[in-house]
Coordinates of C-alpha atoms in Angstrom, one line a residue:
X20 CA -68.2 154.8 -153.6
X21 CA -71.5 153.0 -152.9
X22 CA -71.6 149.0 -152.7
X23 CA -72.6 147.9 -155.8
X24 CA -73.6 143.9 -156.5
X25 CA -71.2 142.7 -159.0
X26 CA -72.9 140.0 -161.7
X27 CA -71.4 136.6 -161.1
X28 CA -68.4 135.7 -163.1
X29 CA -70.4 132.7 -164.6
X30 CA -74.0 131.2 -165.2
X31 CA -75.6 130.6 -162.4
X32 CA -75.5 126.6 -163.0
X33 CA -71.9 126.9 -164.0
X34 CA -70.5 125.3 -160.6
X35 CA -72.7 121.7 -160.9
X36 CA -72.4 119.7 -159.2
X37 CA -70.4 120.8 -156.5
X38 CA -72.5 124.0 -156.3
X39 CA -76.4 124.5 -157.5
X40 CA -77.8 126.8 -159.2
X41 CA -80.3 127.4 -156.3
X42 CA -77.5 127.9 -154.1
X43 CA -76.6 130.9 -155.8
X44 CA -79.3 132.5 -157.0
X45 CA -80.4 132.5 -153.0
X46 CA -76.5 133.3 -152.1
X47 CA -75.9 135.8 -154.7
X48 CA -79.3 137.8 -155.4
X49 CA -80.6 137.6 -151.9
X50 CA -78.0 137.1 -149.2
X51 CA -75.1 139.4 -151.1
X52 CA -77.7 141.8 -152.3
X53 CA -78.8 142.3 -148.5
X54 CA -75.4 143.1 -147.3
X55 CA -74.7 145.6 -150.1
X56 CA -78.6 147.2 -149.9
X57 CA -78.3 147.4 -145.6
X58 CA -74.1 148.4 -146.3
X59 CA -75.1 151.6 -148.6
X60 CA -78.2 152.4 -145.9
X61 CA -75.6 152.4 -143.1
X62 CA -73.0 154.1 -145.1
X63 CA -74.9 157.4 -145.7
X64 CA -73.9 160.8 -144.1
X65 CA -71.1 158.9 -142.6
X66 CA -67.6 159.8 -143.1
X67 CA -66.5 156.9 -144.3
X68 CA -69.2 157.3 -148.0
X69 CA -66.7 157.3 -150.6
X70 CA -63.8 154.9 -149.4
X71 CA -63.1 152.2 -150.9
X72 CA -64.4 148.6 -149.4
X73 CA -61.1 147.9 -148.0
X74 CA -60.7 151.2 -146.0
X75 CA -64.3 150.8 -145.1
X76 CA -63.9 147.4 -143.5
X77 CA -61.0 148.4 -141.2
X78 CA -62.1 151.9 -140.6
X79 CA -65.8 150.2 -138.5
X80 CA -64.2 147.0 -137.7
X81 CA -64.5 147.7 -133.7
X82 CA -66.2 150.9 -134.2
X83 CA -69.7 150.8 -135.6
X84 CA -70.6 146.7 -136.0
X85 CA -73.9 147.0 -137.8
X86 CA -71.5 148.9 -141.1
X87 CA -68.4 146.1 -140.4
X88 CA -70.8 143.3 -140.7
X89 CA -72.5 144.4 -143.7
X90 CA -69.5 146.0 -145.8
X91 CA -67.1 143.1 -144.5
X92 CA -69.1 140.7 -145.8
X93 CA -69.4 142.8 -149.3
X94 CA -65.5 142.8 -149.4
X95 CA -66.0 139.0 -148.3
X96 CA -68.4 138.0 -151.5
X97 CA -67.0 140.2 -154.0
X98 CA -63.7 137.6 -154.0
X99 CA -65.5 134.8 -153.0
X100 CA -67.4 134.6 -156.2
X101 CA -64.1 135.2 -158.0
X102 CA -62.7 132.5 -156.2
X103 CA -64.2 129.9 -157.9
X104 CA -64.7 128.6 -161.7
X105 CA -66.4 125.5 -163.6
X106 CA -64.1 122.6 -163.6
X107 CA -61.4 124.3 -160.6
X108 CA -59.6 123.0 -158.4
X109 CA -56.6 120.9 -158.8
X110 CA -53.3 121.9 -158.1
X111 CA -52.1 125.3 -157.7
X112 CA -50.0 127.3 -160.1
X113 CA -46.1 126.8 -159.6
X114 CA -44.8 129.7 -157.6
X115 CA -47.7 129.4 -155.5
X116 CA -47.6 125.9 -154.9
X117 CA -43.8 126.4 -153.8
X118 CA -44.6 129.2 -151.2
X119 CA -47.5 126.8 -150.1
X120 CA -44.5 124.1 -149.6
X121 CA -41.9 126.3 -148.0
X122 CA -45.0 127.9 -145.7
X123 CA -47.4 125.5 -145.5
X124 CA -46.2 121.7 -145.8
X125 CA -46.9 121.4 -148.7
X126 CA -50.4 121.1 -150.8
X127 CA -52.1 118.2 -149.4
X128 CA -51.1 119.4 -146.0
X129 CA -52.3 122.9 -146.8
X130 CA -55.8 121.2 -148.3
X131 CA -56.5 119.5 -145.2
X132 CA -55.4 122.5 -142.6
X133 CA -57.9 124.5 -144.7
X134 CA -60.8 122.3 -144.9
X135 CA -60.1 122.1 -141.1
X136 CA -60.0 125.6 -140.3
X137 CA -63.6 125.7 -141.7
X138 CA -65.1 122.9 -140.4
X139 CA -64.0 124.1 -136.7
X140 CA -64.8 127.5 -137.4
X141 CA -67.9 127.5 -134.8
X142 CA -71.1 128.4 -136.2
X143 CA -71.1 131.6 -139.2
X144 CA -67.4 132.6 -140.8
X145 CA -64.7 131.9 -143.0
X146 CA -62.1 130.0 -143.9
X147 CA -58.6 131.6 -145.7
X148 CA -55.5 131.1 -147.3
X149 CA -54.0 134.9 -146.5
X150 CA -50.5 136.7 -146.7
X151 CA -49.2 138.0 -142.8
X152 CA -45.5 139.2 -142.2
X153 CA -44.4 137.8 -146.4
X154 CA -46.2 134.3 -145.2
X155 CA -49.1 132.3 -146.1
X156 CA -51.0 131.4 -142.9
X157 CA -54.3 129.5 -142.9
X158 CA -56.7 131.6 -140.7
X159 CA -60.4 131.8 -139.8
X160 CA -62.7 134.7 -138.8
X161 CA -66.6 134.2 -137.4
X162 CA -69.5 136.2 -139.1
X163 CA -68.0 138.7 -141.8
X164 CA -64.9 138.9 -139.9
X165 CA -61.7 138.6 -142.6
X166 CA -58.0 138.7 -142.3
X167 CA -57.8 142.8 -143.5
X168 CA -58.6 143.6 -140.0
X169 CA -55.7 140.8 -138.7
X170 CA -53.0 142.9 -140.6
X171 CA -53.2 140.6 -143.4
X172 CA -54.3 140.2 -146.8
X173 CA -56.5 137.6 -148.0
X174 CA -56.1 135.1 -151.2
X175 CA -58.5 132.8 -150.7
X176 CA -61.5 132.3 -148.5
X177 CA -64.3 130.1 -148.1
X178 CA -67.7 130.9 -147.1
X179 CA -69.0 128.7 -144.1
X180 CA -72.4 130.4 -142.8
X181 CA -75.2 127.9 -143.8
X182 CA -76.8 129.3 -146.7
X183 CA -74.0 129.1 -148.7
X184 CA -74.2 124.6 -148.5
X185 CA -76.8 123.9 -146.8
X186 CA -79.3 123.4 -150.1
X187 CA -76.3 121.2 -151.7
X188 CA -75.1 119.6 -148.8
X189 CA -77.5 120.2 -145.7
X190 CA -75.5 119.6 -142.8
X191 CA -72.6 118.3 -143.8
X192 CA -69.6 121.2 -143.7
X193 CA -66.6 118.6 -144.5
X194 CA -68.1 117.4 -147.6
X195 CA -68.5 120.9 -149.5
X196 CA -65.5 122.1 -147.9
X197 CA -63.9 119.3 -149.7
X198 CA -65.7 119.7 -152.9
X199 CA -64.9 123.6 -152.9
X200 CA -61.0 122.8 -152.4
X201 CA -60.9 120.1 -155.3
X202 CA -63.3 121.2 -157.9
X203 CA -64.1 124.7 -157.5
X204 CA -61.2 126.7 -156.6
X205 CA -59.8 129.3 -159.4
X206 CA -56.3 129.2 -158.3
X207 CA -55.6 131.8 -160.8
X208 CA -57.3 134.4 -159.0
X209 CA -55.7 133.5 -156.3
X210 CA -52.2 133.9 -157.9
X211 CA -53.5 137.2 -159.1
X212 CA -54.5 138.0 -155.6
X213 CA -50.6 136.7 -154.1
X214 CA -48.7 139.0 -156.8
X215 CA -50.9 141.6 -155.3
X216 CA -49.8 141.0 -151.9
X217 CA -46.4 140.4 -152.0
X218 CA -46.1 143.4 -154.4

């Protein structure tokens, strides 16, 4: 199975304010489609061609970089576009929102351990909501790093390398993490992602 580039799951002016269309036509059509483009080069006459993303990603994380980086950051954006929707945000649904309690301290604790997971995350990474050991834990990776290679499963991540807010919101991380928590966040994919999980 080659990478593919998936079409977003909206228009690419769908996320204004919080996120421009510029912004994604640059993240999306040119960062994305470079990872998937150098992913499928590196993937070739290796035996990992034909596994899926997932078994990719933890099959060269520590073993051949250049693939991890490219195909981790493939797995990375293929959910990341997903996890996000015009008018999102808000509160999350109901069974989620009471693991997020019990695990978490509840949502507005949760909102601000998040935001600051990503704006302390040094230089390139992520930021994520992810299932370890049945709990939700908040984590962060650098560079295309994600939690599948931390034996646990990811439900929600937040790009922090530049290019995905620096044309919105130049240098100020806090401020789009904040906007992408309240206004852009499509908590039912991430309850589809949770069943998934804990399933």
């Amino acid at each position: 199975m080659t990478f593919t580039l998936p079409e977003l799951p909206y228009a690419y002016d769908a996320l204004g304010p919080y996120m421009s269309k510029e912004t994604l036509e640059f993240h999306h059509d040119k960062h994305h489609k470079a990872y998937v483009d150098t992913g499928n080069k590196l993937l070739e006459g290796t035996d990992l061609a034909g596994k899926s993303v997932e078994e990719i990603v933890k099959a060269s994380y520590n073993t051949n970089q250049a693939l991890f980086n490219n195909a981790g950051q493939h797995y990375n954006h293929l959910h990341f576009w997903n996890w996000m929707k015009p008018n999102g945000g808000g509160q999350p649904p109901a069974e989620l929102a009471k693991k997020i309690d019990e695990d978490l301290g509840g949502y507005e604790k949760f909102k601000a351990d998040f935001i600051q997971a990503g704006i302390g995350q040094f230089g390139s990474g992520w930021a994520w909501l992810a299932v370890k050991d049945g709990k939700l834990a908040i984590l962060k990776t650098p560079n295309g790093e994600n939690p599948l290679v931390h034996r646990a499963t990811p439900i929600l991540g937040v790009d922090v390398w530049e290019h995905s807010y620096y044309i919105d919101y130049r240098n100020r991380r806090p401020d789009y993490l904040k906007a992408f928590i309240e206004n852009l966040v499509n908590w039912e994919y991430v309850e589809k992602l949770y069943g998934e999980a804990k399933a």
